Coordinates of C-alpha atoms in Angstrom, one line a residue:
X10 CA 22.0 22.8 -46.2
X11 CA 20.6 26.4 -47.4
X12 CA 18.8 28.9 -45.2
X13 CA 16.3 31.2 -46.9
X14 CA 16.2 33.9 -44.0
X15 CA 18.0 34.7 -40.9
X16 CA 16.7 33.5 -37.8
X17 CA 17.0 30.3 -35.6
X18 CA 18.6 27.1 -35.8
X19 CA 15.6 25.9 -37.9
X20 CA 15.9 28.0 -40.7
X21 CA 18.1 25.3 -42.5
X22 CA 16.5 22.9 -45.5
X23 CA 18.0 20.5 -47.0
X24 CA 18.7 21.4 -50.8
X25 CA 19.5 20.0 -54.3
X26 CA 21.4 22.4 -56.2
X27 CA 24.1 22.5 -59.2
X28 CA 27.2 21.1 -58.0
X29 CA 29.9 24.6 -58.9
X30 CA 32.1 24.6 -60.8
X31 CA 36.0 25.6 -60.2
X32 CA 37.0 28.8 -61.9
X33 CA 40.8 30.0 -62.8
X34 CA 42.6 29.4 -59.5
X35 CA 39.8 27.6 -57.6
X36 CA 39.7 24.0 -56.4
X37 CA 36.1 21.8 -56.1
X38 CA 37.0 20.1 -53.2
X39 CA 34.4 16.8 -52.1
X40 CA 33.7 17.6 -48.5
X41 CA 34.0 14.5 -46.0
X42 CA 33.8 17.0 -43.3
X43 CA 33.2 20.4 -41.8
X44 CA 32.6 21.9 -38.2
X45 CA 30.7 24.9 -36.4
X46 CA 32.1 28.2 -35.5
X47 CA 30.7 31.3 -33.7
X48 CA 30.9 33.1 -36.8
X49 CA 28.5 30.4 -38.6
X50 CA 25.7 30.8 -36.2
X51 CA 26.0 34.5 -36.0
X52 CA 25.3 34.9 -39.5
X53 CA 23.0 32.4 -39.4
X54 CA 21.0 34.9 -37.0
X55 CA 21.6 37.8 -38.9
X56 CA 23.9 39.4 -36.3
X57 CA 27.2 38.9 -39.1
X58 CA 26.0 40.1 -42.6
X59 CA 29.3 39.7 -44.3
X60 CA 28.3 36.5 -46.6
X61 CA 25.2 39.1 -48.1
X62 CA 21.5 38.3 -47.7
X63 CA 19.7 35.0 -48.3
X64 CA 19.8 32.3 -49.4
X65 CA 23.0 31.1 -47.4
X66 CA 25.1 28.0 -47.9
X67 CA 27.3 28.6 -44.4
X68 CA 30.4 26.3 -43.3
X69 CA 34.2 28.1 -43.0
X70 CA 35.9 24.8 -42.4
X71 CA 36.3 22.4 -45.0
X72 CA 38.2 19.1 -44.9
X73 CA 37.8 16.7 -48.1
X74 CA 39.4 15.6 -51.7
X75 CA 40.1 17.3 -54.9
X76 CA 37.3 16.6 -56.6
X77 CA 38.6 19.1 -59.8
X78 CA 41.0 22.0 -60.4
X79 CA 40.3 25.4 -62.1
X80 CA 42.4 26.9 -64.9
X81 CA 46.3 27.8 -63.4
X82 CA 45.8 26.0 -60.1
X83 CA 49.3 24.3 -59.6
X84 CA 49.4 23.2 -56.2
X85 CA 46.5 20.2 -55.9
X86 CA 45.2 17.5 -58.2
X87 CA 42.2 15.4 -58.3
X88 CA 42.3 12.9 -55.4
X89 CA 44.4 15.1 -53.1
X90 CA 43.6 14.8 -49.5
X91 CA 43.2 18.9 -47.9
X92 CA 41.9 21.1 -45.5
X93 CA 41.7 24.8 -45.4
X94 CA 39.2 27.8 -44.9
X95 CA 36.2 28.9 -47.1
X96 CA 34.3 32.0 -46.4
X97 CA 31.0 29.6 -46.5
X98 CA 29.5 27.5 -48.6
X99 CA 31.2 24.5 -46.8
X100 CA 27.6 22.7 -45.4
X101 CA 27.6 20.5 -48.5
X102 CA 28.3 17.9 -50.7
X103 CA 30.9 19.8 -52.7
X104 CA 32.4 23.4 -52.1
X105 CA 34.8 25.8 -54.4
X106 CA 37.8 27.0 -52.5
X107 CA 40.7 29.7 -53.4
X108 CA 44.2 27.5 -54.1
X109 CA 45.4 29.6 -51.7
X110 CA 43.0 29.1 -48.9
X111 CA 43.6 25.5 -48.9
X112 CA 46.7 23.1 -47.8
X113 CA 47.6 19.4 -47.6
X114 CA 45.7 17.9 -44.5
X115 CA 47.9 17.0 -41.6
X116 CA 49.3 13.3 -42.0
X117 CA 48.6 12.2 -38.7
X118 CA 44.6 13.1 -38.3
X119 CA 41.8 12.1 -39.8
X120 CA 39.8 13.9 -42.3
X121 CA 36.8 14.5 -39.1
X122 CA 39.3 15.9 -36.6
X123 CA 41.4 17.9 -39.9
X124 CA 38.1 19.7 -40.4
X125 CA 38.2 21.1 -36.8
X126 CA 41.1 22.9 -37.2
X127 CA 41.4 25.7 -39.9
X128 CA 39.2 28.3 -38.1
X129 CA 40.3 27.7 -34.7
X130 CA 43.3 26.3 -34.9
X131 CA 44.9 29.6 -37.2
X132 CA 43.0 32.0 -34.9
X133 CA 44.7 30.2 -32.1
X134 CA 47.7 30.2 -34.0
X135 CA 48.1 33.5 -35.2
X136 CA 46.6 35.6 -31.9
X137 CA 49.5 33.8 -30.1
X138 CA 52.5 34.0 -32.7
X139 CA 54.5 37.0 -30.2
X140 CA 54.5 35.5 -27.3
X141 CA 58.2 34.3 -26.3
X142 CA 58.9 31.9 -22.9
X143 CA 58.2 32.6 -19.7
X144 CA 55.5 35.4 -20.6
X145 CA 52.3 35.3 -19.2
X146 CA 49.1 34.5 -20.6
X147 CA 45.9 35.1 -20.0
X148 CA 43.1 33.4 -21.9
X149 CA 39.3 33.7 -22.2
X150 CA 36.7 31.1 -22.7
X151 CA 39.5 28.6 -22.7
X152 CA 38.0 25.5 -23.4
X153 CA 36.3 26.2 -26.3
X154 CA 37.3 25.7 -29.9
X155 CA 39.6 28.3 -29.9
X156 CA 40.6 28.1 -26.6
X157 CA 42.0 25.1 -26.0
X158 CA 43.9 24.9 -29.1
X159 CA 45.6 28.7 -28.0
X160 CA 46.4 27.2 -24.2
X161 CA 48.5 24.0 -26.2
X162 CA 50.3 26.7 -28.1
X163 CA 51.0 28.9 -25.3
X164 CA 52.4 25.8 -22.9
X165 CA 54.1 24.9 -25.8
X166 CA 55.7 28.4 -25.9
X167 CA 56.9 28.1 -22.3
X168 CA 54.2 31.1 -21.3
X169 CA 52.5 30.9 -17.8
X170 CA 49.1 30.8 -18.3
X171 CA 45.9 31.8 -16.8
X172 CA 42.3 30.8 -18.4
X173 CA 39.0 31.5 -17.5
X174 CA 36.8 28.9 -18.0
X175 CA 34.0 26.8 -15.8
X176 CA 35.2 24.8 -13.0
X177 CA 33.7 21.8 -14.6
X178 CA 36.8 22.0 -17.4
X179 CA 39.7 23.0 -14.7
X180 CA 41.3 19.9 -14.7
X181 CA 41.5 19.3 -18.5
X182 CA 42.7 22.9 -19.0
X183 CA 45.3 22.0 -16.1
X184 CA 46.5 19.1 -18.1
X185 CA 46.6 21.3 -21.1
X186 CA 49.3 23.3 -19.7
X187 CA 47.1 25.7 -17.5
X188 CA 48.6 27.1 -14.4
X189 CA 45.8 29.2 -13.2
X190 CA 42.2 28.1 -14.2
X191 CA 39.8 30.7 -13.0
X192 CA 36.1 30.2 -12.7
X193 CA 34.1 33.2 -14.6
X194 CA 31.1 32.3 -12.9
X195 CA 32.3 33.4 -9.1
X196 CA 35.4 34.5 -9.5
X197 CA 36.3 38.5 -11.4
X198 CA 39.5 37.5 -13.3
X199 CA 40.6 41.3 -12.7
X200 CA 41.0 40.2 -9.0
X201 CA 42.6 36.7 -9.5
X202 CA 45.7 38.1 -12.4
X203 CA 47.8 40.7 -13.0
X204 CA 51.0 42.0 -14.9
X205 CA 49.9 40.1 -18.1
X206 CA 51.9 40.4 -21.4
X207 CA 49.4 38.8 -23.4
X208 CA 44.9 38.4 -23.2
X209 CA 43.6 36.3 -25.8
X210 CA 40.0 37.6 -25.9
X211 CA 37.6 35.0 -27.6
X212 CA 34.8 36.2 -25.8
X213 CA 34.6 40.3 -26.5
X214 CA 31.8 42.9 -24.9
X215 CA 32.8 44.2 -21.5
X216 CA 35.8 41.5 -21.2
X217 CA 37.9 43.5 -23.4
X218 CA 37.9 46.8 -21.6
X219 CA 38.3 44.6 -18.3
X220 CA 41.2 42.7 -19.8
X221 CA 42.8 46.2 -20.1
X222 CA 43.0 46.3 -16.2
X223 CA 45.6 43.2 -16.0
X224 CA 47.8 44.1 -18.6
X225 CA 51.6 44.7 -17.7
X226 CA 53.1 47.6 -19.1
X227 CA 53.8 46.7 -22.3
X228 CA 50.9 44.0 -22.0
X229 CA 48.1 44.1 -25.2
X230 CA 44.9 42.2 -25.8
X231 CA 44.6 40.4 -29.2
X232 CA 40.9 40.4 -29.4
X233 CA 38.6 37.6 -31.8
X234 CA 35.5 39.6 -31.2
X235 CA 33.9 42.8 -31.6
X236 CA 34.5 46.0 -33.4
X237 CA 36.8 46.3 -36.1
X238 CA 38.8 49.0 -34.5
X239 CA 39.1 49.9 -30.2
X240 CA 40.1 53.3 -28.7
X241 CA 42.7 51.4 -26.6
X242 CA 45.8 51.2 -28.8
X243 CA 47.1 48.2 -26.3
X244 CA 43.4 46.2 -28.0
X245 CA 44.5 44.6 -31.6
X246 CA 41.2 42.7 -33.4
X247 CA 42.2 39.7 -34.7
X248 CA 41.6 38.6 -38.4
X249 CA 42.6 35.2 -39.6
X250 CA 44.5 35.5 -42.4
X251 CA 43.9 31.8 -43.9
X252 CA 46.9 31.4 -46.3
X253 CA 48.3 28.3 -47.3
X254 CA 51.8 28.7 -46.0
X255 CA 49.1 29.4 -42.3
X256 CA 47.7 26.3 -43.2
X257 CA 50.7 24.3 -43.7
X258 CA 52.2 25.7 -40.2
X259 CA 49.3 24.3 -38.4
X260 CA 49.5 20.7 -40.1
X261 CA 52.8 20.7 -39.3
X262 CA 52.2 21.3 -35.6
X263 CA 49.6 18.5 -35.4
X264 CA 52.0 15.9 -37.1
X265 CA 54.7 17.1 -34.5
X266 CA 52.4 15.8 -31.8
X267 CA 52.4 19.8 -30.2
X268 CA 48.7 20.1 -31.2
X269 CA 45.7 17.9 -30.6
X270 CA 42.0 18.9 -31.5
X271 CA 39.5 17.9 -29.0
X272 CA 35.6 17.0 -30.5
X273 CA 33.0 17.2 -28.6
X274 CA 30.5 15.9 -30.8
X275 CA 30.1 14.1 -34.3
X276 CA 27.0 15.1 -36.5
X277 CA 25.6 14.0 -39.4
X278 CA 25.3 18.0 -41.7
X279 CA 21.5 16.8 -41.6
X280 CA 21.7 17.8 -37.9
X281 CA 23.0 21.2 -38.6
X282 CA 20.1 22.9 -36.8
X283 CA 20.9 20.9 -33.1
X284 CA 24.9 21.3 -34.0
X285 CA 24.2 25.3 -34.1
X286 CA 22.1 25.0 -30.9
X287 CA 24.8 23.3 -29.2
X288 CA 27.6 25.8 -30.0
X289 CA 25.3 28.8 -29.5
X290 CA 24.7 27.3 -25.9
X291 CA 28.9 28.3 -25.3
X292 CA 29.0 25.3 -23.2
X293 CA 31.1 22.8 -25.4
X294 CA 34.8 21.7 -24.8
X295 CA 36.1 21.7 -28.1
X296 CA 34.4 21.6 -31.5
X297 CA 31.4 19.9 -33.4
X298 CA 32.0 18.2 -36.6
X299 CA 29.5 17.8 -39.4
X300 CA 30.5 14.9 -41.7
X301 CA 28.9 15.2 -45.2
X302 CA 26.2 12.4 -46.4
X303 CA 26.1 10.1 -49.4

């Protein structure tokens, strides 16, 4: 699925091209599955120019089967079943991947709900990997793809943890592990928590600087978006480091039964344009997966 320009949802187009080819440490992996991020539509739009100018192949998540290996790949073979983190290129039939940027699926998913997981589940992972028992919590659109994956791993952390979210999701974000589900929409969270060692910021613009406001004294804010840098030292911007040793971590939190990945919605990657709508609403619990077509 290739855009030619930025713009809207409907700039996709279904596309024959080459199928690539893996070069010295890169892996051809067959994708059975993929999912949408933030990041996807936002370069989509044009907002995220990282990826370079059109045409685009987007898709960071990538769950499938080694299709073929590059020269001094050691860790995969044809016919292995993995998961991992591509920096697009994944809303296809076949994708290249670093070695490194891939790892064995976990054992206890399926390849649909294994393709939910890298981005999310290692930003979730790794904005959370300091917080100890009995800290407190605070996290932001927590519901989401990101979000409910980070309140599993707090809960399972022993934290206290508050989450803003709409009322609509309190009681599946209670039975997450949630102690205090706030509603964004009439409640301020600066009123409703304070003293907070941790805000997990999935959201960004003027919740950042408002997060600030709760923090205990030695409290911080691990921001997913926004700038690169903040003038707050106590703000750190996350960036998912998408190693396979990260990879492996995760998998091996979903096969312990400490992790589960809630989809909302199962797509055909034909139906790229209403998946992209649908996530660029911000009103879905979970993720959308795109399964590749044959």
């Amino acid at each position: 699925m290739v855009q030619r320009s930025f713009g809207g949802p409907d700039v996709f187009e279904r596309a024959e091209v080459a199928r690539p080819t893996p070069g010295p440490g890169e892996v051809l992996v067959r994708v059975v599955a993929t999912s949408v991020n933030a990041a996807d539509w936002k370069v989509r739009s044009g907002l995220i120019r990282q990826l370079g100018e059109p045409p685009l192949v987007l898709g960071l998540d990538v769950s499938g089967v080694v299709a073929e290996v590059g020269g001094a790949v050691t860790r995969f073979a044809p016919g292995d079943t993995v998961y991992g983190m591509v920096f697009g290129g994944a809303n296809a039939e076949y994708v290249v991947a670093q070695e490194n940027r891939l790892a064995r699926a976990p054992r206890s998913i399926d390849p649909v709900h294994a393709a939910a997981l890298p981005v999310a589940g290692l930003t979730a992972w790794q904005a959370l990997a300091s917080v100890r028992r009995g800290e407190r919590v605070l996290i932001h659109a927590a519901a989401g793809g990101v979000g409910h994956l980070a309140v599993q791993i707090a809960a399972r952390r022993g934290a206290w943890i508050a989450a803003t979210a709409r009322s609509g999701n309190h009681t599946y974000l209670r039975e997450l592990g949630v102690t205090e589900p706030i509603d964004y929409r009439t409640t301020d969270f600066t009123t409703a928590v304070r003293d907070v060692d941790l805000v997990v910021d999935l959201i960004g613009g003027d919740y950042t600087d408002r997060s600030l406001t709760v923090l205990s004294a030695t409290g911080q804010v691990v921001a997913a978006e926004g700038p690169a840098t903040h003038s707050d030292s106590r703000v750190r911007r996350l960036h998912v480091d998408p190693t396979t040793a990260a990879l492996d971590e995760l998998a091996s939190a979903v096969d312990r039964g400490e992790l589960t990945v809630d989809i909302a919605q199962i797509l055909p990657i034909t139906e790229l344009a209403a998946a992209h709508r649908r996530s660029e609403s911000g009103r879905v619990r979970g993720k959308i997966v795109l399964t590749a077509q044959r």
